[in-house]
mmCIF file with all atom_site columns, C-alpha atoms in Angstrom:
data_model
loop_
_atom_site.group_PDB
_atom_site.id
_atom_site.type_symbol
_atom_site.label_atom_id
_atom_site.label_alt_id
_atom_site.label_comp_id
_atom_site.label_asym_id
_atom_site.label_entity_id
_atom_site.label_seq_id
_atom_site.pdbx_PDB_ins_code
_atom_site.Cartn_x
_atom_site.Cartn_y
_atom_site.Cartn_z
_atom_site.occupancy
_atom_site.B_iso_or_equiv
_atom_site.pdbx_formal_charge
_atom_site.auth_seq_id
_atom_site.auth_comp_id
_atom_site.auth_asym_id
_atom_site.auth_atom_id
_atom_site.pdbx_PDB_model_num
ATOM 1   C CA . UNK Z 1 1   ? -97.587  27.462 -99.957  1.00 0.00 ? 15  UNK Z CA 1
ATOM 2   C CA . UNK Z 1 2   ? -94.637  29.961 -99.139  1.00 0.00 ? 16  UNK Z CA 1
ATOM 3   C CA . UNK Z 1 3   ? -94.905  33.611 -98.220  1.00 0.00 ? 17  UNK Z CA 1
ATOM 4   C CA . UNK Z 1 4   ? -93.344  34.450 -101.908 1.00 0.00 ? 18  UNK Z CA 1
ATOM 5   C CA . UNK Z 1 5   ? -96.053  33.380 -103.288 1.00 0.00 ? 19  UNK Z CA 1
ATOM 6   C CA . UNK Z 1 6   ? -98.912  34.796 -101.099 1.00 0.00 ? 20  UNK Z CA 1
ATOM 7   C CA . UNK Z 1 7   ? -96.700  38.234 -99.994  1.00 0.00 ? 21  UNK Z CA 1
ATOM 8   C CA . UNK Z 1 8   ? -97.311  41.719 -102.186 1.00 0.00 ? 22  UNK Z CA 1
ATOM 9   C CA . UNK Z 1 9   ? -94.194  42.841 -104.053 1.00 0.00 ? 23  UNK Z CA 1
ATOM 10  C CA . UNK Z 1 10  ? -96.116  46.543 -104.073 1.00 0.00 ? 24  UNK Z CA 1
ATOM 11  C CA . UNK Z 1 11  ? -93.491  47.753 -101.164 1.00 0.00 ? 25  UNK Z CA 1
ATOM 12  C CA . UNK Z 1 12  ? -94.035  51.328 -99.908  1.00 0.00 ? 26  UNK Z CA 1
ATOM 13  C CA . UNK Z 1 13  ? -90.991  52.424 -98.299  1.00 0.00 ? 27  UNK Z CA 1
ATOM 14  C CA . UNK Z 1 14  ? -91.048  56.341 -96.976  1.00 0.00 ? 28  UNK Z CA 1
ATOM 15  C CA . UNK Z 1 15  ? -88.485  58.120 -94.620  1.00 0.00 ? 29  UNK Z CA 1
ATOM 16  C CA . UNK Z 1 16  ? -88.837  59.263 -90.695  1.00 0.00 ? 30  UNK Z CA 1
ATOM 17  C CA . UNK Z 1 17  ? -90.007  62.508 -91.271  1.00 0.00 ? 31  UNK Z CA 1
ATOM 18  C CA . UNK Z 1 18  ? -92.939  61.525 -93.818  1.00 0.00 ? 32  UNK Z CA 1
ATOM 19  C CA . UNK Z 1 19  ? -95.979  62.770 -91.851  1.00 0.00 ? 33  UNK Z CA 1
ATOM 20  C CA . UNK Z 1 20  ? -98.534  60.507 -90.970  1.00 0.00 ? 34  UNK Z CA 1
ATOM 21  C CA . UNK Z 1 21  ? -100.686 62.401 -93.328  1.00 0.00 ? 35  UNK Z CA 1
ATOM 22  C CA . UNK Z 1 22  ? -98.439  61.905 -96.312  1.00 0.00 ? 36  UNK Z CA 1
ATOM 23  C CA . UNK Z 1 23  ? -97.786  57.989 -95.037  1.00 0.00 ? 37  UNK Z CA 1
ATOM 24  C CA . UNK Z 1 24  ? -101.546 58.011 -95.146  1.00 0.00 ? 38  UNK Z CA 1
ATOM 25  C CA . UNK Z 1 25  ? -102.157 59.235 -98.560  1.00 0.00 ? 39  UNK Z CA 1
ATOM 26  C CA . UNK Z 1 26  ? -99.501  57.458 -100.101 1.00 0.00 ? 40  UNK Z CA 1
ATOM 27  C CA . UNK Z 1 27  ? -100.792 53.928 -98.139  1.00 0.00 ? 41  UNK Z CA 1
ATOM 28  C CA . UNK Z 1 28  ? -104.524 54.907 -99.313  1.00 0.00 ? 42  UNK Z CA 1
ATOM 29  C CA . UNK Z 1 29  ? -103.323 55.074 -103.266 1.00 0.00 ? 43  UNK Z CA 1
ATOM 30  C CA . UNK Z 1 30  ? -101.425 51.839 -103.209 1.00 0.00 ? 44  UNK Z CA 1
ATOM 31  C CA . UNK Z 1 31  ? -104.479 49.961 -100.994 1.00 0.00 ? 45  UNK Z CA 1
ATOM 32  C CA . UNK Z 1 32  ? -101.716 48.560 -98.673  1.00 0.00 ? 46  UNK Z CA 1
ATOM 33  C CA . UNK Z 1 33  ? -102.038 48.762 -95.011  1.00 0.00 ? 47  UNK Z CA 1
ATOM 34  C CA . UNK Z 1 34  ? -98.368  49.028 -94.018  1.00 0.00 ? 48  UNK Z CA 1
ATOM 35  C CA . UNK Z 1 35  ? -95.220  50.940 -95.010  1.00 0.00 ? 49  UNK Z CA 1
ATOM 36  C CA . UNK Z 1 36  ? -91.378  50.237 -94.813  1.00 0.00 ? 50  UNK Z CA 1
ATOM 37  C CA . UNK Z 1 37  ? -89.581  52.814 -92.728  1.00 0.00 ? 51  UNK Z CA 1
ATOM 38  C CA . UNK Z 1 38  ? -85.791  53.920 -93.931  1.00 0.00 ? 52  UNK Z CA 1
ATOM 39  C CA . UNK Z 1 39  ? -84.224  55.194 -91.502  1.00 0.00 ? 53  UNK Z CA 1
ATOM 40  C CA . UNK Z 1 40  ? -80.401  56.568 -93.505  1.00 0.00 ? 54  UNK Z CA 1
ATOM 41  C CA . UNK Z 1 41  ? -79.400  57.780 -90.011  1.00 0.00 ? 55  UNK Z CA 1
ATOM 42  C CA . UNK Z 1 42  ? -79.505  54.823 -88.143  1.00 0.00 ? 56  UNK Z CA 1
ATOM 43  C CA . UNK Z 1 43  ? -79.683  51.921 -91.347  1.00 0.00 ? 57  UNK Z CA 1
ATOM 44  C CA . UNK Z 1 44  ? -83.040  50.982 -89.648  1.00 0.00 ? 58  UNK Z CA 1
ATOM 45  C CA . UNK Z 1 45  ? -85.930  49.510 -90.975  1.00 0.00 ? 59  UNK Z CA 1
ATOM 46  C CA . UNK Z 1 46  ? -89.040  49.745 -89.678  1.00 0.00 ? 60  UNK Z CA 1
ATOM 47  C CA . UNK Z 1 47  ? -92.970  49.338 -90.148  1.00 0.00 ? 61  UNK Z CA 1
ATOM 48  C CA . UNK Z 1 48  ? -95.599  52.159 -89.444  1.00 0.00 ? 62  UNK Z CA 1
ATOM 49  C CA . UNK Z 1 49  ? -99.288  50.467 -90.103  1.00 0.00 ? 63  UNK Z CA 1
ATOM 50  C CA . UNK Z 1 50  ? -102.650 51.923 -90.460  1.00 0.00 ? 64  UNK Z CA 1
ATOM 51  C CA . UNK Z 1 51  ? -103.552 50.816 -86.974  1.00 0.00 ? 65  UNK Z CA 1
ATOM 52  C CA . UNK Z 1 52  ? -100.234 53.233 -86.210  1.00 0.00 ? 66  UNK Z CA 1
ATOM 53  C CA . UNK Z 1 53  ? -101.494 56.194 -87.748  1.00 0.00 ? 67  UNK Z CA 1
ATOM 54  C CA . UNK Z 1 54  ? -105.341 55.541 -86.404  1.00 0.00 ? 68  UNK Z CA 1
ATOM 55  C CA . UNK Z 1 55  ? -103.902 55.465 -82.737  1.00 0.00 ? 69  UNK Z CA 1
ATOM 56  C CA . UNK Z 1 56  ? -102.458 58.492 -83.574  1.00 0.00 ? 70  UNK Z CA 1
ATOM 57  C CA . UNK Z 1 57  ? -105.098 60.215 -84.912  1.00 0.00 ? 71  UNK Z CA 1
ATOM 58  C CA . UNK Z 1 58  ? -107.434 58.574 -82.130  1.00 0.00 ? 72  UNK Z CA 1
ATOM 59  C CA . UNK Z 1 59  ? -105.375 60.323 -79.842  1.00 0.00 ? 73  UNK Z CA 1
ATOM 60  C CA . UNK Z 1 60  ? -106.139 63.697 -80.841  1.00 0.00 ? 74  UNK Z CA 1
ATOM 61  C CA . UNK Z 1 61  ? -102.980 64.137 -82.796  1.00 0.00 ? 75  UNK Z CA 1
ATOM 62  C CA . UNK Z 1 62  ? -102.352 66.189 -86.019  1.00 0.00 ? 76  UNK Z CA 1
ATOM 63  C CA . UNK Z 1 63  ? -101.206 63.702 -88.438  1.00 0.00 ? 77  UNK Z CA 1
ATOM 64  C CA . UNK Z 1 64  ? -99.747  66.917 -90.265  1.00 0.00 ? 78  UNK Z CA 1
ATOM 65  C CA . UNK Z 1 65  ? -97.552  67.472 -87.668  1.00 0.00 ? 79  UNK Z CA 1
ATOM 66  C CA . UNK Z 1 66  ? -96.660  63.843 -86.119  1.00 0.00 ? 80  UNK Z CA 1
ATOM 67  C CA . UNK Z 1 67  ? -93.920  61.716 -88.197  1.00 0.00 ? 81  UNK Z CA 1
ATOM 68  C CA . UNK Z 1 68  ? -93.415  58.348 -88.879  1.00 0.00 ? 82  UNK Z CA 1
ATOM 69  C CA . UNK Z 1 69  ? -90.265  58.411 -86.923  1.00 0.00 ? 83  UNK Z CA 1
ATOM 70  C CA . UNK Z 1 70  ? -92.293  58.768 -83.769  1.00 0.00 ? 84  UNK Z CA 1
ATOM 71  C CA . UNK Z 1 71  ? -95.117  55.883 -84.989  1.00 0.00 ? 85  UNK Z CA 1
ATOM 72  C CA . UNK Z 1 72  ? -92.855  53.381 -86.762  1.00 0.00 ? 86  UNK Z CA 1
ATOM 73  C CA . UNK Z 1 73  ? -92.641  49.914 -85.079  1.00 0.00 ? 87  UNK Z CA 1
ATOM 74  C CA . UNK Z 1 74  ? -88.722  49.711 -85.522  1.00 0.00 ? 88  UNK Z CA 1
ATOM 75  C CA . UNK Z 1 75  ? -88.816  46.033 -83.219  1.00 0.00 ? 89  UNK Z CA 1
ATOM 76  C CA . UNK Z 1 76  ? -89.076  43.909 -86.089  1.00 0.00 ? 90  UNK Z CA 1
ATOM 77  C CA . UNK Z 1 77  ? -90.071  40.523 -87.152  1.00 0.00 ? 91  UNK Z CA 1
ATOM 78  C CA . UNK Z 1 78  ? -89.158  39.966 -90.527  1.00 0.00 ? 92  UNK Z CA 1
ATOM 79  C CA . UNK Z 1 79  ? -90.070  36.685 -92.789  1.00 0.00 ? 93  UNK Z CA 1
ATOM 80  C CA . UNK Z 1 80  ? -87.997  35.202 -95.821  1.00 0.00 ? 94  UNK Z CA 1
ATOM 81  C CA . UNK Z 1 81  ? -90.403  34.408 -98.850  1.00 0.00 ? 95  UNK Z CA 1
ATOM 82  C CA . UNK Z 1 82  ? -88.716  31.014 -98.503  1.00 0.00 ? 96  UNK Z CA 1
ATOM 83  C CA . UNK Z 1 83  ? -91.189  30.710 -95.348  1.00 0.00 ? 97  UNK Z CA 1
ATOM 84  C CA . UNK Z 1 84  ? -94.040  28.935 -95.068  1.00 0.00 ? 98  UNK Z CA 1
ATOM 85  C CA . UNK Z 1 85  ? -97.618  30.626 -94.565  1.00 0.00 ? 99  UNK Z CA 1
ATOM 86  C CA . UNK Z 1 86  ? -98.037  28.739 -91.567  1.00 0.00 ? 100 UNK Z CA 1
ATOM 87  C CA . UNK Z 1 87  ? -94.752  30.134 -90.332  1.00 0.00 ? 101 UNK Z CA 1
ATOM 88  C CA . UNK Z 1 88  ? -95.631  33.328 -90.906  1.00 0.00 ? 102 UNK Z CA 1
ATOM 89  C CA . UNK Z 1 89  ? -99.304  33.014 -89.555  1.00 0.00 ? 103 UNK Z CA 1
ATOM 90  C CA . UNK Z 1 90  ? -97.330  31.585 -86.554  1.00 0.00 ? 104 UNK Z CA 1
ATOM 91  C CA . UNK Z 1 91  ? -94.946  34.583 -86.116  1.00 0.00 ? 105 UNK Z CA 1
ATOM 92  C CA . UNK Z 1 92  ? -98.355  36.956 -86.542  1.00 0.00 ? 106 UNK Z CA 1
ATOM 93  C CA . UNK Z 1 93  ? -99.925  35.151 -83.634  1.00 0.00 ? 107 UNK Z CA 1
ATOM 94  C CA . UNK Z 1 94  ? -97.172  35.138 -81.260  1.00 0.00 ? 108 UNK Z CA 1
ATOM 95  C CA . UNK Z 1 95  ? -96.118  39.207 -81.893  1.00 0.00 ? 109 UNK Z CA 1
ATOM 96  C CA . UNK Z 1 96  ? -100.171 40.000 -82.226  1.00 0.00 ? 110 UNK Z CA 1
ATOM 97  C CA . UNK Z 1 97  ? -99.309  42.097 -86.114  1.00 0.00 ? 111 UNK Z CA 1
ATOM 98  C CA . UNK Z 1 98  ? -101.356 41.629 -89.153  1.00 0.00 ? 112 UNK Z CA 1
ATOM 99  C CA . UNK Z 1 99  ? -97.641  42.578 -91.094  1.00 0.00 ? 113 UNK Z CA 1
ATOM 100 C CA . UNK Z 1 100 ? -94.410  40.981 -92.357  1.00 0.00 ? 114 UNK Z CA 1
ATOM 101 C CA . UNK Z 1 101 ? -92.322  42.494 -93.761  1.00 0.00 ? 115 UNK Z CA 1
ATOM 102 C CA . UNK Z 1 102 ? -89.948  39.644 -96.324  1.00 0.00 ? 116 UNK Z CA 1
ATOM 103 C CA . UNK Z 1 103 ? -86.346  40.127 -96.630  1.00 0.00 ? 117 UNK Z CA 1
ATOM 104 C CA . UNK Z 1 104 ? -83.967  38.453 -98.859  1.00 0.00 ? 118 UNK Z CA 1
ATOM 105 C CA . UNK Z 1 105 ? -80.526  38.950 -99.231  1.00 0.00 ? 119 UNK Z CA 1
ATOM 106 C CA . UNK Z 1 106 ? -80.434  42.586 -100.976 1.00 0.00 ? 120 UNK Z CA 1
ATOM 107 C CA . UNK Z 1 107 ? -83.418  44.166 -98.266  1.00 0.00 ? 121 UNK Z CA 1
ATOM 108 C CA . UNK Z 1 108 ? -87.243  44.457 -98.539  1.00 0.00 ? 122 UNK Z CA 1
ATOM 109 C CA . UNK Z 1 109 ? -88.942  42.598 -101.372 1.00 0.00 ? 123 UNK Z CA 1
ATOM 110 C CA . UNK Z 1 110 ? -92.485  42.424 -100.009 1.00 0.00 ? 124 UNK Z CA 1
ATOM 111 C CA . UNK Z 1 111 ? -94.730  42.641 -97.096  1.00 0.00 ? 125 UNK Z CA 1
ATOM 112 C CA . UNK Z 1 112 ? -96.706  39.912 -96.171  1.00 0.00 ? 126 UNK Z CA 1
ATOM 113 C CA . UNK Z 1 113 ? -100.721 40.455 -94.247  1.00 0.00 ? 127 UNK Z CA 1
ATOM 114 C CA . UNK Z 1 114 ? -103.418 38.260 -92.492  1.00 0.00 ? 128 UNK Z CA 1
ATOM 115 C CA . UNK Z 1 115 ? -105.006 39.179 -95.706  1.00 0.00 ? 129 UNK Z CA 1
ATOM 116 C CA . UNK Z 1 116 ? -102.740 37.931 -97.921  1.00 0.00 ? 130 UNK Z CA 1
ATOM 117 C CA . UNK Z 1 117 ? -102.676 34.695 -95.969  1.00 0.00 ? 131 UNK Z CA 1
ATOM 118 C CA . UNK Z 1 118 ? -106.222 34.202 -95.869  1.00 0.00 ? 132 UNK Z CA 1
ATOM 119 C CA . UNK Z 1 119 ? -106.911 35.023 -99.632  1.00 0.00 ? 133 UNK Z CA 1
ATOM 120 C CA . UNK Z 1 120 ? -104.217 31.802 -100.197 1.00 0.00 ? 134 UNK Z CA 1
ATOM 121 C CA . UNK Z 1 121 ? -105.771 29.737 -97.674  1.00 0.00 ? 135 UNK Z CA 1
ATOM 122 C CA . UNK Z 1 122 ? -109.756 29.980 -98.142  1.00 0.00 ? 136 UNK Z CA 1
ATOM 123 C CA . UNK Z 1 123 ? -109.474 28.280 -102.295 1.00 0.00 ? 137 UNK Z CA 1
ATOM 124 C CA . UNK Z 1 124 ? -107.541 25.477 -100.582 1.00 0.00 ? 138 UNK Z CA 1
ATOM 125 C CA . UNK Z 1 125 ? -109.882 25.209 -98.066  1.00 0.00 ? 139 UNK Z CA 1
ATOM 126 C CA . UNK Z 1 126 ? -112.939 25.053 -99.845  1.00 0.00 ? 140 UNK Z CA 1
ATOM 127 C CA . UNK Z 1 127 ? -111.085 22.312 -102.385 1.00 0.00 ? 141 UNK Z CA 1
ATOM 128 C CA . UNK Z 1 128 ? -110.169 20.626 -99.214  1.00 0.00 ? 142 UNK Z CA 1
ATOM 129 C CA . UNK Z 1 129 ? -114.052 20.943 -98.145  1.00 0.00 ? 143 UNK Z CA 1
ATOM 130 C CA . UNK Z 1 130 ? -115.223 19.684 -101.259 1.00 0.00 ? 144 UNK Z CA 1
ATOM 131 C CA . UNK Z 1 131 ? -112.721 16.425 -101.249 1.00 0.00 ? 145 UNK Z CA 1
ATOM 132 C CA . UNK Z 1 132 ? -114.600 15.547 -97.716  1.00 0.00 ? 146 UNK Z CA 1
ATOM 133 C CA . UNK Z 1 133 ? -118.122 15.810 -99.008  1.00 0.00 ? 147 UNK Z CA 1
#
């Protein structure tokens, strides 16, 4: 299976000075756990996670006044949705993120989870299972 098929095409993308807060809020009504940082100023792209903003906010910091800018993750791995899942699980293990984000040609067309990985793998797992029995 390949990361186009597994990946969620729901991309959040926000700006450097959303506030954590606001990157919250909008993460929390899409039920994604990651959004793609635009950066105009320096044609960077970048991730900020919900482990990001919980750090944060562990930290005793006001996620009304702290910005993405300061929490994005702006070194990168990206995956291409013609990649494999095991290529991406791969890439996951190796950097120690839960998050892809998938580029094609044109920029960001999805971001890719453990989650997303797992809900692809477990049916063909148990079908797998079932073949053995």
């Amino acid at each position: 299976m390949l990361v186009r098929d597994a990946m969620s095409t729901v991309v959040l993308t926000i700006g450097p000075a959303h506030t954590l807060r606001q990157a919250a809020r909008l993460m929390s009504a899409r039920r994604i756990g990651a959004a793609v940082v635009l950066d105009p100023d320096t044609c960077g792209l970048g991730i900020l996670t919900e482990r990001d903003i919980l750090n944060s906010v562990g930290a005793g910091q006001d996620p009304d006044r702290e910005t993405a800018h300061a929490h994005t993750t702006t070194d990168v791995v990206f995956a291409a949705p013609e990649w494999t899942l095991d290529e991406a699980a791969s890439a996951m293990a190796r950097g120690g993120f839960r998050h892809l984000i998938v580029l094609d040609g044109q920029g960001p067309v999805g971001v890719v989870s453990v989650r997303d990985i797992i809900r692809c793998w477990a049916p063909a797992r148990a079908r797998a299972d079932a073949l053995t029995r």
